[in-house]
Short mmCIF file of C-alpha atoms and ligand atoms in Angstrom, two decimals:
data_model
loop_
_atom_site.label_atom_id
_atom_site.label_comp_id
_atom_site.label_asym_id
_atom_site.label_seq_id
_atom_site.Cartn_x
_atom_site.Cartn_y
_atom_site.Cartn_z
CA UNK A 1 119.30 90.84 109.65
CA UNK A 2 118.67 94.51 110.40
CA UNK A 3 115.15 95.92 110.08
CA UNK A 4 116.28 98.18 107.26
CA UNK A 5 117.70 95.33 105.17
CA UNK A 6 114.66 93.21 106.00
CA UNK A 7 112.18 95.89 104.90
CA UNK A 8 114.16 96.48 101.69
CA UNK A 9 114.00 92.76 100.93
CA UNK A 10 110.25 92.75 101.58
CA UNK A 11 109.72 95.73 99.28
CA UNK A 12 111.74 93.91 96.64
CA UNK A 13 109.51 90.82 97.07
CA UNK A 14 106.42 93.02 96.73
CA UNK A 15 107.66 94.12 93.31
CA UNK A 16 107.70 90.50 92.17
CA UNK A 17 104.07 89.60 92.84
CA UNK A 18 102.12 88.38 89.80
CA UNK A 19 100.62 91.14 87.70
CA UNK A 20 96.91 91.68 87.21
CA UNK A 21 95.73 91.34 83.63
CA UNK A 22 95.04 94.75 82.03
CA UNK A 23 91.35 93.82 81.72
CA UNK A 24 91.09 93.01 85.43
CA UNK A 25 92.67 96.37 86.28
CA UNK A 26 90.21 98.08 83.97
CA UNK A 27 87.30 96.15 85.46
CA UNK A 28 88.28 97.30 88.96
CA UNK A 29 88.59 100.88 87.73
CA UNK A 30 85.23 100.89 85.96
CA UNK A 31 83.34 99.33 88.85
CA UNK A 32 84.89 101.72 91.38
CA UNK A 33 82.89 104.52 89.76
CA UNK A 34 79.45 105.08 91.21
CA UNK A 35 77.85 105.56 87.80
CA UNK A 36 79.19 102.57 85.89
CA UNK A 37 76.82 100.64 83.62
CA UNK A 38 76.54 96.87 83.50
CA UNK A 39 77.11 97.16 79.74
CA UNK A 40 80.65 98.41 80.45
CA UNK A 41 81.34 95.21 82.39
CA UNK A 42 79.82 93.08 79.61
CA UNK A 43 81.94 94.80 76.95
CA UNK A 44 85.09 94.28 78.94
CA UNK A 45 84.42 90.58 79.51
CA UNK A 46 83.51 90.10 75.83
CA UNK A 47 86.90 91.20 74.61
CA UNK A 48 88.84 88.96 76.97
CA UNK A 49 88.60 85.38 75.80
CA UNK A 50 90.00 83.86 79.01
CA UNK A 51 87.55 85.83 81.14
CA UNK A 52 84.66 85.02 78.78
CA UNK A 53 85.22 81.29 79.12
CA UNK A 54 85.59 81.49 82.91
CA UNK A 55 82.42 83.59 83.29
CA UNK A 56 80.41 81.19 81.10
CA UNK A 57 81.76 78.21 83.01
CA UNK A 58 80.82 79.68 86.38
CA UNK A 59 77.41 80.91 85.14
CA UNK A 60 76.57 77.44 83.85
CA UNK A 61 77.79 75.75 86.99
CA UNK A 62 75.43 77.82 89.15
CA UNK A 63 72.45 77.98 86.78
CA UNK A 64 69.54 76.16 88.33
CA UNK A 65 68.86 72.80 86.79
CA UNK A 66 66.15 73.14 84.20
CA UNK A 67 67.57 76.45 82.94
CA UNK A 68 68.90 76.18 79.40
CA UNK A 69 72.65 76.43 78.96
CA UNK A 70 73.83 80.03 79.23
CA UNK A 71 75.80 80.63 76.06
CA UNK A 72 75.67 84.40 75.71
CA UNK A 73 78.13 86.49 77.67
CA UNK A 74 75.53 89.25 78.16
CA UNK A 75 73.21 86.83 79.92
CA UNK A 76 76.03 85.25 81.90
CA UNK A 77 77.25 88.62 83.25
CA UNK A 78 73.73 89.76 84.11
CA UNK A 79 73.01 86.42 85.75
CA UNK A 80 76.13 86.47 87.92
CA UNK A 81 76.32 90.21 88.63
CA UNK A 82 79.33 92.50 88.77
CA UNK A 83 80.57 91.23 92.13
CA UNK A 84 80.87 87.69 90.93
CA UNK A 85 82.52 88.73 87.65
CA UNK A 86 85.12 90.73 89.60
CA UNK A 87 85.78 87.77 91.87
CA UNK A 88 86.24 85.54 88.80
CA UNK A 89 88.61 88.06 87.20
CA UNK A 90 90.65 88.22 90.39
CA UNK A 91 90.63 84.49 90.90
CA UNK A 92 93.51 83.69 88.61
CA UNK A 93 95.92 85.97 90.40
CA UNK A 94 94.22 85.20 93.69
CA UNK A 95 94.98 81.52 93.43
CA UNK A 96 98.65 82.18 92.78
CA UNK A 97 98.76 84.75 95.49
CA UNK A 98 96.22 84.11 98.24
CA UNK A 99 95.68 80.39 98.11
CA UNK A 100 98.83 79.44 99.88
CA UNK A 101 99.81 78.81 103.45
CA UNK A 102 101.18 81.67 105.53
CA UNK A 103 103.91 80.08 107.63
CA UNK A 104 104.77 83.38 109.37
CA UNK A 105 101.16 83.63 110.61
CA UNK A 106 100.82 79.87 111.14
CA UNK A 107 97.88 79.80 108.72
CA UNK A 108 97.12 76.87 106.47
CA UNK A 109 96.45 77.02 102.74
CA UNK A 110 93.03 78.53 102.10
CA UNK A 111 92.77 80.44 105.39
CA UNK A 112 93.79 83.78 103.84
CA UNK A 113 91.35 83.35 100.94
CA UNK A 114 88.56 82.35 103.35
CA UNK A 115 89.28 85.34 105.60
CA UNK A 116 89.39 87.72 102.62
CA UNK A 117 86.14 86.37 101.19
CA UNK A 118 84.36 86.60 104.56
CA UNK A 119 85.68 90.14 105.02
CA UNK A 120 84.42 90.97 101.50
CA UNK A 121 80.91 89.72 102.23
CA UNK A 122 80.82 91.35 105.69
CA UNK A 123 82.04 94.68 104.25
CA UNK A 124 79.32 94.61 101.61
CA UNK A 125 76.69 93.80 104.26
CA UNK A 126 77.92 96.68 106.45
CA UNK A 127 77.83 98.97 103.37
CA UNK A 128 74.21 97.96 102.81
CA UNK A 129 73.34 98.75 106.46
CA UNK A 130 74.70 102.31 106.64
CA UNK A 131 72.47 105.30 105.98
CA UNK A 132 74.68 107.05 103.44
CA UNK A 133 75.31 106.31 99.76
CA UNK A 134 78.22 103.95 99.26
CA UNK A 135 79.15 101.54 96.49
CA UNK A 136 78.50 98.21 98.27
CA UNK A 137 80.19 96.23 95.49
CA UNK A 138 83.33 98.31 95.94
CA UNK A 139 83.23 97.45 99.65
CA UNK A 140 83.14 93.77 98.63
CA UNK A 141 86.20 94.09 96.37
CA UNK A 142 88.07 96.16 98.96
CA UNK A 143 87.39 93.43 101.53
CA UNK A 144 88.60 90.76 99.13
CA UNK A 145 91.92 92.51 98.64
CA UNK A 146 92.55 94.09 102.06
CA UNK A 147 95.10 91.64 103.49
CA UNK A 148 97.12 90.52 100.49
CA UNK A 149 100.25 92.15 101.95
CA UNK A 150 100.29 89.15 104.29
CA UNK A 151 101.10 86.80 101.40
CA UNK A 152 104.27 88.83 100.79
CA UNK A 153 105.29 89.38 104.40
CA UNK A 154 104.59 85.91 105.75
CA UNK A 155 107.93 84.25 104.92
CA UNK A 156 109.84 87.10 106.58
CA UNK A 157 107.69 86.87 109.66
CA UNK A 158 108.46 83.20 110.22
CA UNK A 159 111.65 83.68 112.26
CA UNK A 160 110.24 86.49 114.38
CA UNK A 161 106.61 85.42 114.83
CA UNK A 162 107.07 83.73 118.26
CA UNK A 163 108.70 86.95 119.51
CA UNK A 164 105.97 89.04 117.90
CA UNK A 165 103.21 86.98 119.47
CA UNK A 166 104.87 87.27 122.86
CA UNK A 167 105.03 91.02 122.38
CA UNK A 168 101.36 91.53 121.54
CA UNK A 169 100.27 89.20 124.33
CA UNK A 170 102.61 90.89 126.82
CA UNK A 171 103.31 94.47 127.76
CA UNK A 172 103.99 95.77 124.25
CA UNK A 173 101.88 98.88 123.74
CA UNK A 174 100.69 98.08 120.27
CA UNK A 175 98.78 95.70 118.04
CA UNK A 176 100.06 93.02 115.66
CA UNK A 177 100.54 95.58 112.91
CA UNK A 178 102.83 97.70 115.07
CA UNK A 179 104.62 94.50 116.06
CA UNK A 180 105.28 93.72 112.38
CA UNK A 181 106.69 97.21 111.91
CA UNK A 182 108.77 96.94 115.04
CA UNK A 183 110.40 93.66 114.03
CA UNK A 184 110.45 93.85 110.23
CA UNK A 185 110.49 97.60 109.58
CA UNK A 186 107.29 97.32 107.55
CA UNK A 187 103.73 95.98 108.07
CA UNK A 188 101.32 94.01 105.86
CA UNK A 189 99.14 97.08 105.15
CA UNK A 190 102.14 99.05 103.85
CA UNK A 191 103.27 96.13 101.69
CA UNK A 192 99.73 95.57 100.38
CA UNK A 193 99.58 99.26 99.52
CA UNK A 194 102.75 98.94 97.49
CA UNK A 195 101.27 96.06 95.50
CA UNK A 196 98.05 98.05 95.03
CA UNK A 197 100.06 100.89 93.53
CA UNK A 198 101.94 98.57 91.19
CA UNK A 199 98.58 97.13 90.10
CA UNK A 200 97.23 100.67 89.49
CA UNK A 201 94.17 99.95 91.63
CA UNK A 202 91.65 102.77 92.02
CA UNK A 203 92.22 105.10 94.97
CA UNK A 204 89.33 103.68 97.00
CA UNK A 205 90.87 100.17 96.93
CA UNK A 206 94.39 101.48 97.47
CA UNK A 207 93.34 103.43 100.57
CA UNK A 208 91.26 100.55 102.00
CA UNK A 209 94.29 98.27 101.78
CA UNK A 210 96.65 100.87 103.23
CA UNK A 211 94.49 101.94 106.16
CA UNK A 212 92.23 98.98 107.00
CA UNK A 213 93.64 98.78 110.53
CA UNK A 214 93.81 102.56 111.08
CA UNK A 215 90.92 104.03 109.09
CA UNK A 216 91.22 107.40 110.81
CA UNK A 217 94.53 107.89 108.99
CA UNK A 218 92.93 107.56 105.54
CA UNK A 219 92.17 110.74 103.57
CA UNK A 220 88.72 112.00 104.61
CA UNK A 221 87.04 111.28 101.29
CA UNK A 222 87.89 107.59 101.60
CA UNK A 223 87.15 107.16 105.30
CA UNK A 224 83.53 105.92 104.98
CA UNK A 225 84.66 102.98 102.82
CA UNK A 226 87.81 102.29 104.88
CA UNK A 227 85.81 102.22 108.14
CA UNK A 228 83.40 99.76 106.51
CA UNK A 229 86.27 97.42 105.51
CA UNK A 230 87.81 97.87 108.98
CA UNK A 231 84.52 96.67 110.48
CA UNK A 232 84.15 93.85 107.92
CA UNK A 233 87.62 92.59 108.82
CA UNK A 234 86.86 92.59 112.56
CA UNK A 235 83.51 90.82 112.02
CA UNK A 236 85.22 88.12 109.92
CA UNK A 237 87.74 87.58 112.73
CA UNK A 238 84.99 87.57 115.37
CA UNK A 239 83.25 84.86 113.34
CA UNK A 240 86.38 82.76 113.78
CA UNK A 241 87.86 83.41 110.34
CA UNK A 242 91.31 84.90 110.69
CA UNK A 243 94.71 84.11 109.27
CA UNK A 244 96.39 82.40 112.22
CA UNK A 245 98.30 83.92 115.11
CA UNK A 246 97.39 87.54 114.43
CA UNK A 247 93.62 86.97 114.62
CA UNK A 248 91.97 89.57 116.87
CA UNK A 249 95.32 91.12 117.82
CA UNK A 250 94.21 94.39 116.24
CA UNK A 251 92.40 97.45 117.58
CA UNK A 252 88.83 98.34 116.75
CA UNK A 253 88.78 102.06 115.91
CA UNK A 254 85.72 103.26 117.81
CA UNK A 255 85.48 106.35 115.64
CA UNK A 256 83.58 104.19 113.15
CA UNK A 257 80.58 105.44 115.14
CA UNK A 258 80.96 108.85 113.56
CA UNK A 259 80.06 107.17 110.24
CA UNK A 260 77.65 104.41 111.22
CA UNK A 261 76.14 102.60 114.18
CA UNK A 262 75.35 98.90 114.03
CA UNK A 263 72.72 97.43 116.31
CA UNK A 264 73.16 94.01 117.86
CA UNK A 265 70.54 92.62 115.46
CA UNK A 266 72.33 94.10 112.45
CA UNK A 267 75.64 92.54 113.51
CA UNK A 268 73.93 89.17 114.00
CA UNK A 269 72.35 89.35 110.56
CA UNK A 270 75.65 90.43 108.92
CA UNK A 271 77.43 87.46 110.51
CA UNK A 272 74.71 85.08 109.34
CA UNK A 273 74.73 86.43 105.77
CA UNK A 274 78.52 86.36 105.79
CA UNK A 275 78.63 82.65 106.47
CA UNK A 276 75.83 81.79 104.03
CA UNK A 277 77.28 83.85 101.20
CA UNK A 278 80.77 82.52 101.91
CA UNK A 279 79.53 78.94 101.58
CA UNK A 280 77.67 79.81 98.39
CA UNK A 281 80.63 81.49 96.66
CA UNK A 282 83.01 78.77 97.79
CA UNK A 283 80.78 76.06 96.39
CA UNK A 284 80.47 77.94 93.08
CA UNK A 285 84.24 78.03 92.71
CA UNK A 286 84.62 74.44 93.84
CA UNK A 287 82.11 73.33 91.19
CA UNK A 288 83.42 75.45 88.31
FE1 FE2 B 1 95.08 93.24 107.97
FE1 FE2 B 2 92.07 90.95 107.69
#
């Protein structure tokens, strides 16, 4: 199949991904603003019965024993925090979309979700370490969503992945992303970007997905966040959490240093927090 036909088929597949619920889209839009109020999140959850029951279920599953049942949605949202509510809202679509194997990357079921969640936590930790104002919760959500183009592209990669791997390990002057483009006509960041547009995600999330491997190509206003997600992604891979054959076959854009510097101690602490928080969130979802 020619690259052109292949990329057209992939774009067609990207149009058929499950839709986000309107409330989830609104939640992502509200929380992408720097000045949002927790009350806005509470109001949104209140008027979505499916989300209300999920949030209460998760809040009660993590409430320390001895705490009375959490029955009010206000208390549940405040108890869990915006980040957790966003993760819950995304979970429904996430399970259809992320929690599958990626045969083209040789990744088992759960690896993509685990990599995305680790990237989310690492991105938030990096955001908390930098010395400029940035919405750390937005960095978390951007990390959670950064690689979902892989779920679309994986099946198309299956036939060409041995060739692609040989390329990036050999004399090919490019990373895995360029390899995808070379063989399929399109890469997972471009496909993810297309899905982000069809989901009407806020610009900050759209740009993080589109440019997470080449943050210098993002519009200037979005670069601080995109460099943070770029770093979060690399740290997740360095911690051993990738999505199969492409792991660590990407470049680190050294220009991140024009936005932030991380000391060895900071990296060590980010990696530690990443693993602890990953285990915590995973156990919450396993128990809910
Ligand atoms: Fe990626
Ligand atoms: Fe990634």
